[in-house]
Each structure stands twice: as structure tokens, then as C-alpha cells.
Coordinates of C-alpha atoms and ligand atoms in Angstrom, one line a residue:
M213 CA -23.8 30.8 14.3
P214 CA -20.2 31.2 15.8
P215 CA -18.2 34.2 15.1
D216 CA -15.7 35.0 12.6
R217 CA -16.8 32.8 9.4
P218 CA -13.9 33.2 7.0
D219 CA -14.7 34.4 3.6
T220 CA -12.1 32.0 2.0
V221 CA -11.5 29.2 4.2
L222 CA -9.2 27.2 1.9
D223 CA -6.6 29.8 1.3
P224 CA -3.2 29.8 2.6
D225 CA -2.9 33.6 2.3
R226 CA -6.3 35.4 2.7
R227 CA -5.0 38.7 1.4
L228 CA -4.1 37.0 -2.0
V229 CA -7.8 36.0 -2.6
L230 CA -9.3 39.4 -1.2
K231 CA -7.4 41.0 -3.9
Q232 CA -8.9 38.8 -6.6
S233 CA -12.2 38.1 -7.8
G234 CA -14.5 35.5 -9.8
V235 CA -12.7 32.5 -11.1
A236 CA -9.3 33.6 -10.3
A237 CA -10.2 33.9 -6.5
I238 CA -11.8 30.4 -6.5
A239 CA -8.9 28.9 -8.4
A240 CA -6.5 30.4 -5.8
L241 CA -8.5 28.6 -3.1
L242 CA -7.8 25.2 -4.7
G243 CA -4.2 26.3 -5.2
Q244 CA -4.6 26.3 -9.1
S245 CA -3.9 30.1 -9.9
G246 CA -0.6 31.4 -11.2
A247 CA -0.4 33.5 -8.0
A248 CA -0.8 30.6 -5.9
R249 CA 1.6 28.7 -7.9
A250 CA 4.3 31.3 -7.6
A251 CA 3.8 31.3 -3.7
I252 CA 5.0 27.7 -3.4
S253 CA 7.8 25.7 -4.6
A254 CA 8.5 21.9 -4.6
A255 CA 10.8 21.0 -1.9
P256 CA 13.2 18.2 -2.0
M257 CA 12.3 15.4 0.3
G258 CA 15.3 15.6 2.7
F259 CA 13.7 14.0 5.7
T260 CA 15.3 10.7 7.2
A261 CA 13.0 7.9 6.0
V262 CA 11.7 5.6 8.7
P263 CA 12.1 1.8 8.3
A264 CA 9.4 -0.5 7.9
S265 CA 8.0 -1.5 11.5
L266 CA 6.1 -3.9 13.4
R267 CA 6.2 -1.9 16.7
D268 CA 3.2 -0.8 18.6
A269 CA 4.0 2.8 18.2
V270 CA 3.6 5.8 15.9
V271 CA 7.2 6.5 14.5
V272 CA 8.4 9.6 12.6
P273 CA 11.6 10.8 11.3
P274 CA 14.2 11.9 13.9
E275 CA 13.8 15.6 12.8
Y276 CA 10.1 15.4 13.8
E277 CA 7.7 15.2 16.6
Y278 CA 4.1 14.2 17.0
R279 CA 1.2 14.6 19.4
V280 CA -2.0 12.6 19.8
L281 CA -4.9 15.1 19.5
Y282 CA -8.3 13.7 19.3
R283 CA -9.0 9.9 20.5
W284 CA -12.1 8.1 20.2
G285 CA -14.2 8.8 23.3
D286 CA -12.5 12.3 23.8
P287 CA -15.0 15.2 24.3
T288 CA -15.8 16.9 21.1
G289 CA -16.1 20.3 22.9
I290 CA -19.7 21.0 22.8
A291 CA -20.4 23.5 25.6
G292 CA -22.0 22.0 28.6
N293 CA -21.7 18.6 27.2
M294 CA -18.3 17.3 27.4
P295 CA -18.4 13.6 28.9
E296 CA -15.0 12.1 29.5
F297 CA -14.0 8.9 28.2
R298 CA -14.5 5.8 30.4
P299 CA -11.6 3.2 29.8
D300 CA -14.0 0.4 30.4
A301 CA -16.1 1.9 27.4
S302 CA -19.1 2.3 29.6
N303 CA -20.1 5.7 28.1
T304 CA -23.8 5.8 27.1
A305 CA -25.0 6.3 23.6
D306 CA -25.9 9.9 24.6
E307 CA -22.4 10.5 25.7
Q308 CA -21.0 9.0 22.6
A309 CA -22.8 11.6 20.6
A310 CA -20.8 14.2 22.3
Q311 CA -17.5 12.5 22.0
A312 CA -15.0 11.5 19.2
G313 CA -16.5 8.6 17.2
M314 CA -14.6 5.4 16.4
H315 CA -12.4 4.8 13.4
H316 CA -11.2 8.2 12.3
D317 CA -10.8 8.6 8.5
G318 CA -11.0 11.3 5.9
M319 CA -10.1 14.7 7.4
H320 CA -9.8 18.5 6.4
F321 CA -8.1 21.5 8.1
F322 CA -10.2 24.7 7.9
P323 CA -8.2 27.8 8.9
L324 CA -10.1 30.3 11.2
G325 CA -9.1 33.8 10.9
T326 CA -5.8 35.1 9.3
D327 CA -3.1 34.4 11.7
G328 CA -2.7 30.6 11.1
R329 CA -3.2 29.9 14.8
R330 CA -6.8 28.7 14.9
A331 CA -8.7 26.1 12.7
L332 CA -11.4 23.6 12.5
L333 CA -10.5 19.9 11.9
V334 CA -13.5 18.1 10.4
L335 CA -13.1 14.3 10.3
N336 CA -15.1 11.2 9.4
H337 CA -15.5 8.1 11.8
E338 CA -16.0 5.3 9.3
Y339 CA -16.9 2.2 11.4
T340 CA -17.1 0.6 14.7
D341 CA -15.4 -2.1 16.5
E342 CA -18.2 -3.5 18.6
Q343 CA -16.0 -5.6 20.8
L344 CA -14.2 -2.4 21.8
L345 CA -17.2 0.1 21.7
H346 CA -19.0 -1.7 24.8
P347 CA -17.5 -3.0 28.0
H348 CA -18.2 -6.7 27.0
G349 CA -18.9 -6.7 23.4
S350 CA -22.1 -6.5 21.4
K351 CA -23.8 -9.5 22.8
P352 CA -26.6 -9.4 23.8
L353 CA -27.3 -6.7 21.4
T354 CA -29.5 -4.0 23.0
L355 CA -31.3 -0.9 21.6
E356 CA -28.8 1.2 23.6
K357 CA -25.7 -0.6 22.0
V358 CA -27.2 0.0 18.6
R359 CA -27.5 3.7 19.5
K360 CA -24.2 3.9 20.5
S361 CA -23.0 2.1 17.4
Q362 CA -24.9 4.7 15.1
Q363 CA -23.5 7.6 17.3
A364 CA -19.9 6.3 17.1
M365 CA -19.9 6.9 13.3
G366 CA -20.4 10.1 11.2
V367 CA -18.3 13.3 11.5
S368 CA -16.5 15.5 14.1
V369 CA -16.1 19.2 13.9
I370 CA -13.4 20.2 16.5
E371 CA -11.7 23.5 17.2
I372 CA -7.9 23.6 17.5
Q373 CA -5.3 26.3 18.3
R374 CA -1.6 26.5 17.9
T375 CA 0.0 27.4 21.2
S376 CA 3.6 27.7 22.3
T377 CA 3.9 23.9 22.6
G378 CA 1.9 23.0 19.5
W379 CA -1.7 22.4 18.3
Q380 CA -4.3 21.8 21.2
Q381 CA -7.9 21.2 21.0
V382 CA -10.1 24.1 22.1
L383 CA -12.7 23.0 24.9
P384 CA -15.4 24.0 24.7
S385 CA -15.8 25.6 21.3
P386 CA -18.8 27.2 19.6
Y387 CA -18.1 25.3 16.4
A388 CA -17.9 21.7 18.1
R389 CA -20.4 19.4 16.6
R390 CA -21.1 15.5 16.1
I391 CA -22.9 14.5 13.0
H392 CA -23.9 10.8 13.5
G393 CA -26.2 8.0 12.3
N394 CA -29.3 9.9 13.9
T395 CA -28.6 13.4 12.8
P396 CA -31.4 15.0 10.7
M397 CA -30.4 15.8 7.1
R398 CA -32.0 16.9 3.7
V399 CA -31.9 15.3 0.5
G400 CA -31.0 17.4 -2.4
G401 CA -30.7 16.8 -6.2
P402 CA -32.6 14.4 -8.6
A403 CA -33.4 11.6 -6.0
A404 CA -35.3 14.0 -3.7
G405 CA -38.7 13.0 -3.7
S406 CA -38.3 10.0 -5.8
P407 CA -40.7 7.1 -5.0
L408 CA -37.6 5.1 -4.3
M409 CA -36.7 7.4 -1.5
K410 CA -39.9 7.4 0.5
T411 CA -40.3 5.6 3.8
T412 CA -43.0 5.3 6.3
A413 CA -41.1 7.9 8.5
D414 CA -40.5 10.3 5.6
P415 CA -43.3 9.9 2.9
A416 CA -42.0 12.9 1.1
G417 CA -38.7 11.3 0.4
Q418 CA -36.9 14.6 1.4
R419 CA -35.5 14.0 4.9
V420 CA -33.0 11.3 6.1
L421 CA -31.9 10.5 9.7
G422 CA -28.3 10.2 9.7
T423 CA -25.0 9.3 8.0
F424 CA -22.7 6.3 8.9
A425 CA -19.8 4.5 7.2
N426 CA -18.0 7.8 6.5
C427 CA -14.7 7.1 4.8
A428 CA -13.0 9.7 2.6
M429 CA -13.9 13.2 1.9
G430 CA -13.8 16.2 -0.2
V431 CA -13.9 20.1 0.2
T432 CA -15.6 22.3 -2.0
P433 CA -14.2 25.7 -3.5
W434 CA -16.7 27.5 -1.4
G435 CA -15.5 26.0 1.8
T436 CA -17.9 23.2 2.7
Y437 CA -17.0 19.7 3.7
L438 CA -18.1 16.6 1.9
T439 CA -18.3 13.4 3.7
C440 CA -18.9 10.1 1.8
E441 CA -20.8 7.1 2.9
E442 CA -18.9 3.9 1.9
N443 CA -19.9 0.6 3.6
F444 CA -23.5 1.4 4.4
Q445 CA -24.7 -2.1 3.3
G446 CA -23.0 -3.3 6.5
Y447 CA -25.9 -2.0 8.7
F448 CA -28.8 -3.2 6.9
G449 CA -30.3 -6.7 7.4
G450 CA -33.4 -8.7 7.9
P451 CA -35.7 -10.1 7.0
S452 CA -38.4 -10.4 9.7
D453 CA -40.7 -11.4 6.6
P454 CA -39.2 -14.8 5.2
A455 CA -41.0 -14.2 1.9
F456 CA -39.0 -11.1 1.3
R457 CA -36.7 -11.3 -1.9
A458 CA -34.1 -8.6 -2.6
D459 CA -34.2 -7.0 -6.1
T460 CA -31.4 -6.8 -8.6
A461 CA -30.2 -3.2 -7.3
S462 CA -30.2 -4.4 -3.6
R463 CA -28.1 -7.5 -4.5
R464 CA -25.8 -5.2 -6.6
Y465 CA -25.3 -2.8 -3.5
G466 CA -25.1 -5.8 -0.9
T467 CA -28.2 -4.4 1.1
V468 CA -29.6 -8.0 1.4
P469 CA -30.5 -10.1 4.5
G470 CA -27.3 -11.8 5.8
G471 CA -24.9 -9.3 4.5
Q472 CA -25.0 -7.2 7.5
W473 CA -21.9 -6.5 9.7
V474 CA -24.0 -5.4 12.6
D475 CA -27.5 -6.4 13.4
W476 CA -29.1 -3.1 13.9
F477 CA -32.1 -4.4 12.2
R478 CA -33.0 -6.5 15.1
L479 CA -33.6 -3.5 17.3
D480 CA -34.0 -0.6 15.0
E481 CA -36.6 -1.7 12.4
R482 CA -35.7 1.0 9.7
F483 CA -32.6 -1.2 9.0
D484 CA -34.8 -4.2 8.2
V485 CA -34.7 -4.2 4.4
S486 CA -37.9 -6.4 4.3
R487 CA -40.0 -3.8 6.3
H488 CA -38.3 -0.8 4.8
P489 CA -36.9 -1.7 1.4
N490 CA -36.1 1.9 0.5
E491 CA -34.3 2.9 3.6
P492 CA -31.0 1.6 1.9
N493 CA -31.6 3.9 -1.0
R494 CA -31.0 6.9 1.4
F495 CA -27.5 5.9 2.0
G496 CA -24.3 5.7 -0.1
W497 CA -24.3 9.5 -0.9
V498 CA -21.9 12.5 -0.7
I499 CA -23.1 14.7 2.1
E500 CA -22.3 18.6 2.2
I501 CA -21.8 19.9 5.7
D502 CA -21.1 23.5 6.6
P503 CA -18.3 23.3 9.2
M504 CA -18.7 26.9 10.2
D505 CA -22.4 26.7 11.4
P506 CA -23.0 23.8 13.9
N507 CA -26.7 24.3 13.4
S508 CA -26.7 23.9 9.6
T509 CA -28.6 20.9 8.2
P510 CA -26.3 18.5 6.3
V511 CA -27.5 17.9 2.7
K512 CA -27.3 14.4 0.8
R513 CA -26.3 15.5 -2.8
T514 CA -27.8 12.8 -4.9
A515 CA -26.7 14.3 -8.2
L516 CA -23.3 12.8 -7.5
G517 CA -24.6 9.3 -7.5
R518 CA -25.1 6.5 -5.1
K519 CA -22.2 3.9 -4.6
R520 CA -20.0 2.9 -1.8
T521 CA -18.4 6.3 -2.1
E522 CA -14.9 6.6 -1.0
S523 CA -14.0 10.1 -1.8
A524 CA -15.4 13.2 -3.5
T525 CA -12.4 15.4 -4.6
C526 CA -13.2 18.8 -6.0
T527 CA -11.3 20.8 -8.7
L528 CA -12.3 23.5 -11.1
T529 CA -13.0 23.2 -14.8
R530 CA -11.5 25.7 -17.1
D531 CA -14.7 27.8 -17.2
G532 CA -15.0 27.8 -13.4
R533 CA -17.4 24.9 -12.9
V534 CA -16.7 22.4 -10.2
A535 CA -15.7 18.8 -11.0
V536 CA -15.9 16.2 -8.4
Y537 CA -14.0 12.8 -8.7
M538 CA -15.3 9.8 -6.8
G539 CA -14.2 6.2 -6.4
D540 CA -16.6 3.4 -5.4
D541 CA -14.8 1.0 -3.2
G542 CA -15.7 -2.5 -4.3
A543 CA -13.9 -5.2 -6.2
F544 CA -14.4 -4.3 -10.0
E545 CA -16.3 -1.1 -9.1
Y546 CA -15.9 2.2 -11.0
I547 CA -14.4 5.7 -10.9
Y548 CA -17.0 8.6 -11.3
K549 CA -16.8 12.4 -12.1
F550 CA -19.6 14.9 -11.5
V551 CA -19.3 18.3 -13.4
S552 CA -21.6 20.9 -12.2
R553 CA -24.0 22.8 -14.5
D554 CA -23.3 26.1 -13.1
R555 CA -20.0 28.1 -12.4
V556 CA -18.8 28.4 -8.9
N557 CA -19.7 32.0 -7.6
P558 CA -17.4 34.0 -5.4
G559 CA -19.2 34.7 -2.0
G560 CA -18.8 31.3 -0.2
L561 CA -21.5 29.0 0.5
A562 CA -24.4 31.5 0.3
A563 CA -23.6 31.9 -3.4
N564 CA -23.3 28.3 -4.1
R565 CA -26.0 26.8 -1.9
D566 CA -27.3 24.3 -4.2
L567 CA -24.6 24.1 -7.0
L568 CA -24.0 20.4 -6.3
D569 CA -27.7 19.6 -7.2
H570 CA -27.3 20.0 -10.9
G571 CA -24.9 18.8 -13.4
T572 CA -23.6 15.7 -15.1
L573 CA -22.4 12.3 -13.8
Y574 CA -19.8 10.3 -15.7
V575 CA -18.1 7.0 -15.2
A576 CA -14.7 6.2 -16.4
R577 CA -13.4 3.7 -19.2
F578 CA -9.8 3.1 -19.5
D579 CA -8.8 1.9 -22.8
P580 CA -5.7 -0.3 -23.6
N581 CA -3.9 2.5 -25.5
G582 CA -3.5 4.8 -22.6
Q583 CA -6.4 6.8 -23.4
G584 CA -9.7 7.0 -21.5
A585 CA -13.3 8.3 -21.8
W586 CA -15.8 9.7 -19.3
L587 CA -19.2 8.0 -20.1
E588 CA -22.1 10.1 -19.3
L589 CA -24.9 8.7 -17.2
R590 CA -27.8 10.5 -18.7
H591 CA -31.5 9.2 -18.3
G592 CA -33.0 8.1 -21.5
E593 CA -29.5 7.6 -23.4
G594 CA -27.0 4.8 -23.4
G595 CA -29.5 2.2 -22.4
L596 CA -30.7 4.1 -19.3
T597 CA -34.3 3.9 -20.2
P598 CA -37.5 2.8 -18.5
E599 CA -37.4 -0.5 -20.2
K600 CA -34.1 -1.3 -18.9
G601 CA -35.2 -0.3 -15.4
F602 CA -34.4 3.3 -15.1
A603 CA -37.9 4.9 -14.8
A604 CA -36.7 8.5 -14.2
P605 CA -33.5 10.5 -13.7
A606 CA -33.7 9.8 -10.2
E607 CA -33.2 6.0 -10.8
V608 CA -30.0 6.6 -12.7
V609 CA -28.3 8.2 -9.6
I610 CA -29.9 5.8 -7.0
K611 CA -28.9 2.9 -9.1
A612 CA -25.6 4.4 -10.4
R613 CA -23.8 1.1 -10.3
L614 CA -26.3 -0.5 -12.7
A615 CA -26.2 2.7 -15.0
A616 CA -22.4 2.5 -15.0
D617 CA -22.5 -1.3 -16.0
A618 CA -25.0 -0.3 -18.8
V619 CA -22.6 2.1 -20.4
G620 CA -19.6 -0.1 -20.2
A621 CA -17.4 1.5 -17.6
T622 CA -14.0 -0.2 -16.7
P623 CA -14.2 -2.4 -13.5
M624 CA -11.2 -1.3 -11.2
D625 CA -9.2 -3.0 -8.4
R626 CA -11.1 -1.1 -5.6
P627 CA -11.0 2.7 -6.3
E628 CA -10.1 4.5 -3.0
W629 CA -9.1 8.2 -2.7
I630 CA -8.5 10.5 -5.4
A631 CA -6.1 13.5 -5.4
V632 CA -5.6 16.4 -7.9
H633 CA -2.2 17.9 -8.4
P634 CA -2.4 21.6 -7.1
Q635 CA -0.6 23.1 -10.2
S636 CA -1.0 20.7 -13.2
G637 CA -4.4 19.3 -12.3
E638 CA -3.2 15.7 -13.0
V639 CA -5.5 13.3 -11.1
F640 CA -4.2 10.3 -9.0
V641 CA -6.2 7.6 -7.8
T642 CA -5.4 4.5 -5.4
L643 CA -6.8 1.1 -6.3
T644 CA -6.0 -0.5 -3.1
H645 CA -5.9 -4.3 -4.0
N646 CA -8.2 -6.9 -5.5
S647 CA -7.4 -10.6 -5.0
Q648 CA -10.4 -11.5 -7.0
R649 CA -8.8 -10.0 -10.2
G650 CA -8.4 -12.8 -12.7
A651 CA -10.2 -15.5 -10.5
P652 CA -12.5 -18.0 -12.3
S653 CA -15.6 -16.2 -13.6
R654 CA -14.1 -12.7 -12.5
P655 CA -12.7 -10.2 -14.8
A656 CA -9.2 -11.0 -16.1
A657 CA -6.2 -8.5 -15.7
D658 CA -6.6 -5.6 -18.1
A659 CA -4.5 -2.7 -19.1
A660 CA -5.5 -0.5 -16.1
N661 CA -5.5 -3.3 -13.7
P662 CA -2.6 -5.4 -14.9
R663 CA -2.1 -7.9 -12.1
A664 CA -4.3 -11.0 -11.5
G665 CA -4.5 -11.7 -7.7
N666 CA -3.5 -7.9 -7.1
L667 CA -2.5 -7.8 -3.3
G668 CA 0.1 -5.0 -3.9
G669 CA -2.4 -2.4 -5.1
H670 CA -1.6 0.4 -7.6
I671 CA -2.0 4.1 -8.3
V672 CA -3.2 5.3 -11.7
R673 CA -2.7 9.0 -12.8
W674 CA -4.5 10.8 -15.8
R675 CA -4.4 14.1 -17.5
E676 CA -7.8 15.4 -18.7
A677 CA -7.8 16.6 -22.4
G678 CA -6.8 20.2 -22.6
A679 CA -6.1 20.2 -19.2
D680 CA -9.7 20.8 -18.4
A681 CA -11.5 18.8 -15.6
A682 CA -14.8 19.1 -17.8
A683 CA -13.1 17.1 -20.7
T684 CA -14.8 13.9 -21.8
T685 CA -11.5 12.2 -22.6
F686 CA -8.0 11.6 -20.8
A687 CA -4.7 10.1 -21.0
W688 CA -3.7 7.8 -18.1
S689 CA -0.7 5.7 -16.9
H690 CA 0.5 3.9 -14.0
F691 CA 2.4 5.9 -11.3
V692 CA 3.0 2.9 -8.8
L693 CA 2.3 -0.8 -9.1
A694 CA 2.9 -1.3 -5.3
G695 CA 3.9 -4.3 -3.3
D696 CA 7.1 -6.0 -2.3
P697 CA 9.6 -5.9 -5.1
T698 CA 11.6 -8.9 -3.6
L699 CA 8.8 -11.2 -3.8
P700 CA 8.8 -13.6 -7.0
G701 CA 6.1 -12.6 -9.4
A702 CA 5.3 -9.5 -7.6
A703 CA 5.4 -7.6 -10.9
T704 CA 5.8 -4.1 -8.9
H705 CA 6.8 -1.1 -10.7
Y706 CA 8.1 2.0 -8.6
P707 CA 8.8 5.3 -10.5
S708 CA 12.3 5.6 -9.0
T709 CA 14.9 3.4 -7.6
P710 CA 15.4 3.1 -4.6
A711 CA 11.8 3.7 -3.4
D712 CA 10.4 2.6 -0.1
P713 CA 7.8 0.0 -1.0
F714 CA 4.3 -0.3 0.4
G715 CA 1.1 -2.4 -0.2
A716 CA -2.5 -1.5 -0.3
P717 CA -2.5 2.3 -1.0
D718 CA -5.7 3.9 0.3
G719 CA -5.5 7.6 1.4
L720 CA -4.1 10.0 -0.9
H721 CA -3.4 13.9 -0.3
F722 CA -1.6 16.5 -2.3
D723 CA -0.3 19.4 -0.2
S724 CA -0.1 22.8 -1.7
G725 CA 3.7 22.1 -2.7
G726 CA 2.7 19.2 -4.8
L727 CA 4.2 16.4 -2.6
L728 CA 1.8 13.4 -2.7
W729 CA 1.1 11.8 0.6
I730 CA 0.2 8.1 0.2
Q731 CA -1.5 6.2 3.2
T732 CA -1.8 2.4 3.4
D733 CA -4.5 0.0 4.5
M734 CA -3.2 -3.5 4.6
S735 CA -6.0 -5.5 6.4
G736 CA -5.1 -6.1 10.1
Q737 CA -5.2 -9.7 9.6
A738 CA -2.7 -9.6 6.6
I739 CA -0.1 -7.3 8.0
G740 CA 3.3 -8.9 8.3
K741 CA 2.3 -12.0 6.5
G742 CA 2.5 -13.3 2.9
A743 CA 2.6 -10.7 0.2
Y744 CA 3.0 -8.0 3.1
A745 CA 5.6 -10.0 5.1
N746 CA 8.3 -7.4 4.7
L747 CA 6.1 -4.2 4.5
G748 CA 5.7 -3.6 8.3
N749 CA 2.7 -1.9 9.8
N750 CA 0.6 0.4 7.7
A751 CA 2.5 3.6 6.8
L752 CA 2.3 7.1 5.4
L753 CA 4.7 7.7 2.4
C754 CA 5.6 10.9 0.8
A755 CA 6.1 11.0 -3.0
N756 CA 7.1 13.5 -5.4
P757 CA 5.4 13.0 -8.8
S758 CA 7.9 14.9 -10.7
T759 CA 10.9 12.8 -9.7
G760 CA 9.2 9.6 -8.7
Q761 CA 11.0 9.6 -5.3
I762 CA 9.0 7.8 -2.7
K763 CA 9.9 7.7 1.1
R764 CA 8.4 6.3 4.2
F765 CA 7.5 9.2 6.5
L766 CA 5.5 7.5 9.4
T767 CA 4.6 4.0 10.6
G768 CA 1.5 3.2 12.6
P769 CA 1.0 0.9 15.7
R770 CA -0.1 -2.8 15.2
G771 CA -3.3 -3.5 13.3
C772 CA -4.0 0.2 12.4
E773 CA -4.8 1.8 9.1
I774 CA -3.2 5.3 8.2
T775 CA -5.6 7.7 6.8
G776 CA -7.0 11.3 6.6
C777 CA -3.6 12.9 6.0
V778 CA -3.9 16.7 5.5
V779 CA -1.2 19.3 5.5
T780 CA -1.8 22.8 6.6
P781 CA -1.8 25.5 4.1
D782 CA 1.6 27.0 5.4
R783 CA 2.9 23.3 5.3
T784 CA 4.3 23.3 8.7
S785 CA 1.9 20.8 10.3
L786 CA 0.7 17.5 9.2
F787 CA -2.5 16.1 10.6
V788 CA -3.2 12.2 10.1
N789 CA -5.6 9.6 11.5
I790 CA -4.5 6.3 13.1
Q791 CA -7.5 4.1 12.6
H792 CA -8.4 1.0 14.4
P793 CA -5.1 0.2 16.1
G794 CA -5.4 -3.3 17.5
E795 CA -7.7 -4.7 14.8
T796 CA -5.3 -7.6 14.4
R797 CA -6.5 -10.4 16.9
D798 CA -4.7 -13.4 15.6
D799 CA -2.6 -14.8 18.7
G800 CA -5.6 -16.8 19.7
S801 CA -6.7 -14.7 22.6
G802 CA -9.2 -12.8 20.6
S803 CA -7.6 -9.5 22.3
P804 CA -6.5 -6.5 20.4
N805 CA -2.6 -6.7 19.8
S806 CA -2.3 -3.0 20.4
A807 CA -2.9 -0.7 23.4
W808 CA -2.1 2.5 21.5
P809 CA -2.2 5.3 22.4
D810 CA -2.9 5.0 26.2
G811 CA -0.9 1.8 27.0
T812 CA 2.5 0.2 26.3
T813 CA 1.6 -3.5 26.2
P814 CA -1.4 -5.2 24.7
G815 CA -4.1 -5.6 27.2
S816 CA -2.9 -2.6 29.2
A817 CA -5.3 -0.2 27.6
R818 CA -8.2 -0.3 25.3
P819 CA -6.8 0.9 21.8
R820 CA -8.3 4.0 20.5
S821 CA -8.3 5.6 16.9
A822 CA -6.8 8.9 17.0
T823 CA -6.0 12.2 15.3
V824 CA -2.2 12.8 15.4
V825 CA -0.3 16.0 14.5
V826 CA 3.1 15.9 13.1
W827 CA 5.7 18.8 12.8
R828 CA 9.5 19.6 12.2
R829 CA 11.3 20.4 15.4
D830 CA 12.6 23.5 13.4
G831 CA 9.1 24.6 12.5
K832 CA 9.9 24.3 8.6
V833 CA 7.9 22.6 5.8
V834 CA 6.9 19.1 6.5
G835 CA 8.3 16.6 4.0
S836 CA 11.1 18.9 2.9
Ligands
FEO1026 FE1 -13.1 3.1 3.8 FE2 -12.3 2.0 1.1 O1 -11.7 2.6 2.7
CA1027 CA1 -10.4 4.2 2.4
CA1028 CA1 -9.9 1.5 4.0

């Protein structure tokens, strides 16, 4: 294990926590104690907003600077294994396993030590662009290409340090680690050992090879990182057995022949659903990773439910248990909450090792009167019985979508990230967009998802009853109905005027001062067109929920999504991910329309997802 594991990795002021104990100390870690509240203040958003842009560049306010920190293919920093990126993408699968993956997404900043100068960045790699990943694309597919694809997703742990010229990656670092589609991990919680989790390679149903499709994230009060498996269905296919018929749950999750994005199953048979029908059950989970120990085994925490999990945002209940909010990103999918059985203990990971394995899983119902309820998914109740297809508690979590259907949850317009206000505990969720809302034979607009053919997306906020994250009821309202307000019929609502408009909100982060950082993901093919014609490239916006003010802070290069924003505890640096620059390929050439960050004109360099750090030239608080 590397040196100097911090006792309290989430805290902006370590001394503050060491003076405290029990729940108070843990609350301080999440920025929820009175002491933590006193240490920060809401700052006015005085920065110069940037205009909507279609440039192939990152643009920040004139008072700010940015630096590219960690691009796809850059060495992660594993000692003795630091292969350089080859611009023709000829790095091998083994080399990829020691380099930054593709499509950077959710991310967290874990301080090391107490002087604010060293930290770990832990970030997800969500999916692959197979055309860019290999020198000449994926055809013909080979096992080497499949392995490279698997090893280009997952998680990176990198060490960074603040030098006189800003943040730099530390190479090598004893913490550096790549977790990917072939990394061994353990199964924890009610699904461990279930017959539905057993495979030929793992007859006990306790060990899984790998994680991929890692989208948003969470961080626990005891300092571990949670990575979420979202579009795992994109990598399962088949069949080699033409008699194979997918069951109800497989169809609900999309793990059916013909649904795959990449044909891994042709060369790696565990992804053939006809030969290994339980393998897809082993994906779609939240995985807990100890970022401080590169030798630790990641654990799939099945008590949190299986879905296309977008995020896993943690907060504390009044009595000191952990609540985890999660979105399931599919059209008409649900919002979930897990509440642990046991209280969080002081003492870090060692004192909370299996806390996420026991608790209650709920799903949200949004009522038309602005109230809502958390509906418990408990085996044997609410129709979750063997007669209805739930043979055991394990099947409720493995088939969480079907369980949520049965109890009457509210289908939402693609739930993405969830963020909890650091002082009030109010919860915000992005519903990115849902063009199918109101379409024939699809759910109509409703109170919580009020627009048919919703392309703008929206943000819902709620307060738990009694300001307690363990509550089973809540009061909700809309924070924003996003989109272009100048378009006829857009039916937008912004909380203040003027506000910088945006479309398709996805990433969402509260900094410790209570500023809300909204990141957008209009699809690459839709940027600059139709409903998004006036909104420019994807952007990072800063919002103040108290005043409703919303200003555009950063715009990304062509075709990219903006995601993974995390502000340091001292609020002087902002890290953000530029995902899939160049995804747009609509000029007829089939070539990416971006060369960011290495080139200046399309075609001059292979575009690369990358982590960027942004800071004020005067060193003061970002967003103020
Ligand atoms: Fe991975 Fe739903 O964005
Ligand atoms: Ca997302
Ligand atoms: Ca997305």
C-alpha cells in the first residue's frame, strides 16, 4: 500500500475533522456540519460568461486559464509500465491497460496529505470510439482489438501535484492504477452467490472479471470511490445458438442478440448471451474502489440494485447512515435511493468495509401535487414475490427495473447525475432529454416530465421530509426546463432572467460553497441543429440555486460532451472532462470534426478525450 493514506480524504480542512468525532466528523466530510457551513460562504458569480461557441476549442472566461492534464492514451503512471501514446493508435491492448482509457466521465478529487498540493484524481472511462481506438477501425475484429476495447474502459487512478505552474500529473506514482474490463472483482450484497450470478467461469457467483461502461460516480463518507456501470448492454450479443430466446428481464435490460454496440461476443464468448446467459447479470452495478490502495479488490455492491446506473451520490441521514441516490439512464426509467442498515463509523474504510451490503432500496414516485414517495423494493412485499418472478431477495436487486415497474415508480426522462446541496441537503437531478415522451404508445407528459418530445431536458429538485435523507416522502419542483427559449413551443423555464440557456443537462456537481455546476451532453449528431441550433457546443454552466442565476462558464470543442466536473475543497481549481471530441462526423467524410487537443484543424490529429484543470489567474475561488 502506498504511504500516507489520509484519515479523512474528503475534508477541505483536516484539522477540523480531527477535532470532531462520530457523526459530526462524518457530516463534516460531506460538508454538512455547522462547522463546515461556517467555513464557506456563497460567492456571487462575478465571472465573465462565455458565449455559445461552435469552435473546436475549450473556451473559459478571460479571467481564467486551463491546462490539458490527462488525455486518452497518456501513461497512467504505473512504475515500470508507462507506454507513450502512439498518434496512429497502434498501442497494444496491454499498453492500453496502463494508459488513460477513452471517453473520460465521472471524476473525483481525493486530497493527499494536508497542504493541498497533492491529490489523486479518480475518473471513469465510459465507452470507446472503435474507429479512433484502432489504427484502421474495428474491422476486421480481432481478439486483440476486443481486449483493447475492454481495457480502454473502466477507471483511472492518477496522482497529481500542484507546482508553481499549476497542477501536473505525477509520473510514476505508487497510487497509479487502471481498472478495466478484465480486472478481477468481488461481488458483495444480496446477489452474491445467487443462481442468476453463476457462470461456467465462476460457479460460485462471487467473482467477476471487470467493469466497463463507467459513467457517473459517487464518493462515500469513508473516502472510497463508487463507479457506475451504465450502458453495459452495448457489449453483450449473440447468439451462436439460433434457438436462444431472451427472457423478459434480458429484454428489459437490452442484453439481447442484435442490441450490441461492439461485437465482443464473436471473439470473447463470455459476452455471448446464448452461451452465458447469466454473464449480463454481473454488470449494471455500483462498484466500490479504494483509491488509496492500488492492490485492493473492487467490490460490486449489489444491494444498490442493477440498472443502467448513472450516478451514486452519497449523503448522510439524520441518524448517521448513508443514503445513495442513483439514476437509471434510459427513456422512462427511474430514480433510486439506497439507505444503509447501519450507521457510518468514524475510522475510514476499515470501519465501513461492508456497509453498502445491507440496507433498503427504494424507487421514486413523483405525484402531481408536488409531493413524492420512496417506494421500498422489498422481497415478498408489493408484488415482489416468487409467483411474480422474484424467487429470492437477490432477484429483486438483479431485476431492479422489473421490481420498480411492479411498485409503480414514475418513469422519467432519462435520469442522469444527482447532486446534494452541501448545506441544505436539497437534491437535484438532471433528466437529460426524452424525445419519446408523448409518442404513440409511450407515456404521456406528466407533472414531473411535463413536455412531450422533450429535447431540452430538465432539472428536478426535491427536499426530503424532515430534511432527512432516510425519509420516505419528499416535496419536489422544477429548477429548470432547459432548451432554447427563443424557439416557438420550447416551453422552457429558467429560474432567473437573463439566464444562459443550455440543452440536455447531464453532469451535475455541487461545490462546497453551494454553486451548482451543470454539464451538457447534446448528442454529437444534434449539436448546432434543430432544437439545439442556437446553443453551441456542449458546455459547463454555473448556477446559484439560491438566486436562480445561471451563467455559461466553459464551452468544449466540437462533438464533445462536458462531464465529470469536480471543484477542489479549497475551491481554487476545477477539474472537468472533455469526452469524445470529434464525435460529430456529418460532413460526409466520415472523419471526426475535431482534432482537439493535439491538432488545430480536423484531420491534423486524432481527437482525444481529456481531463482539463481550470483556475482563476488571481488564484481565488472559481465561479466567484
Ligand atoms: Fe453516460 Fe447517461 O450518460
Ligand atoms: Ca452521463
Ligand atoms: Ca451522457
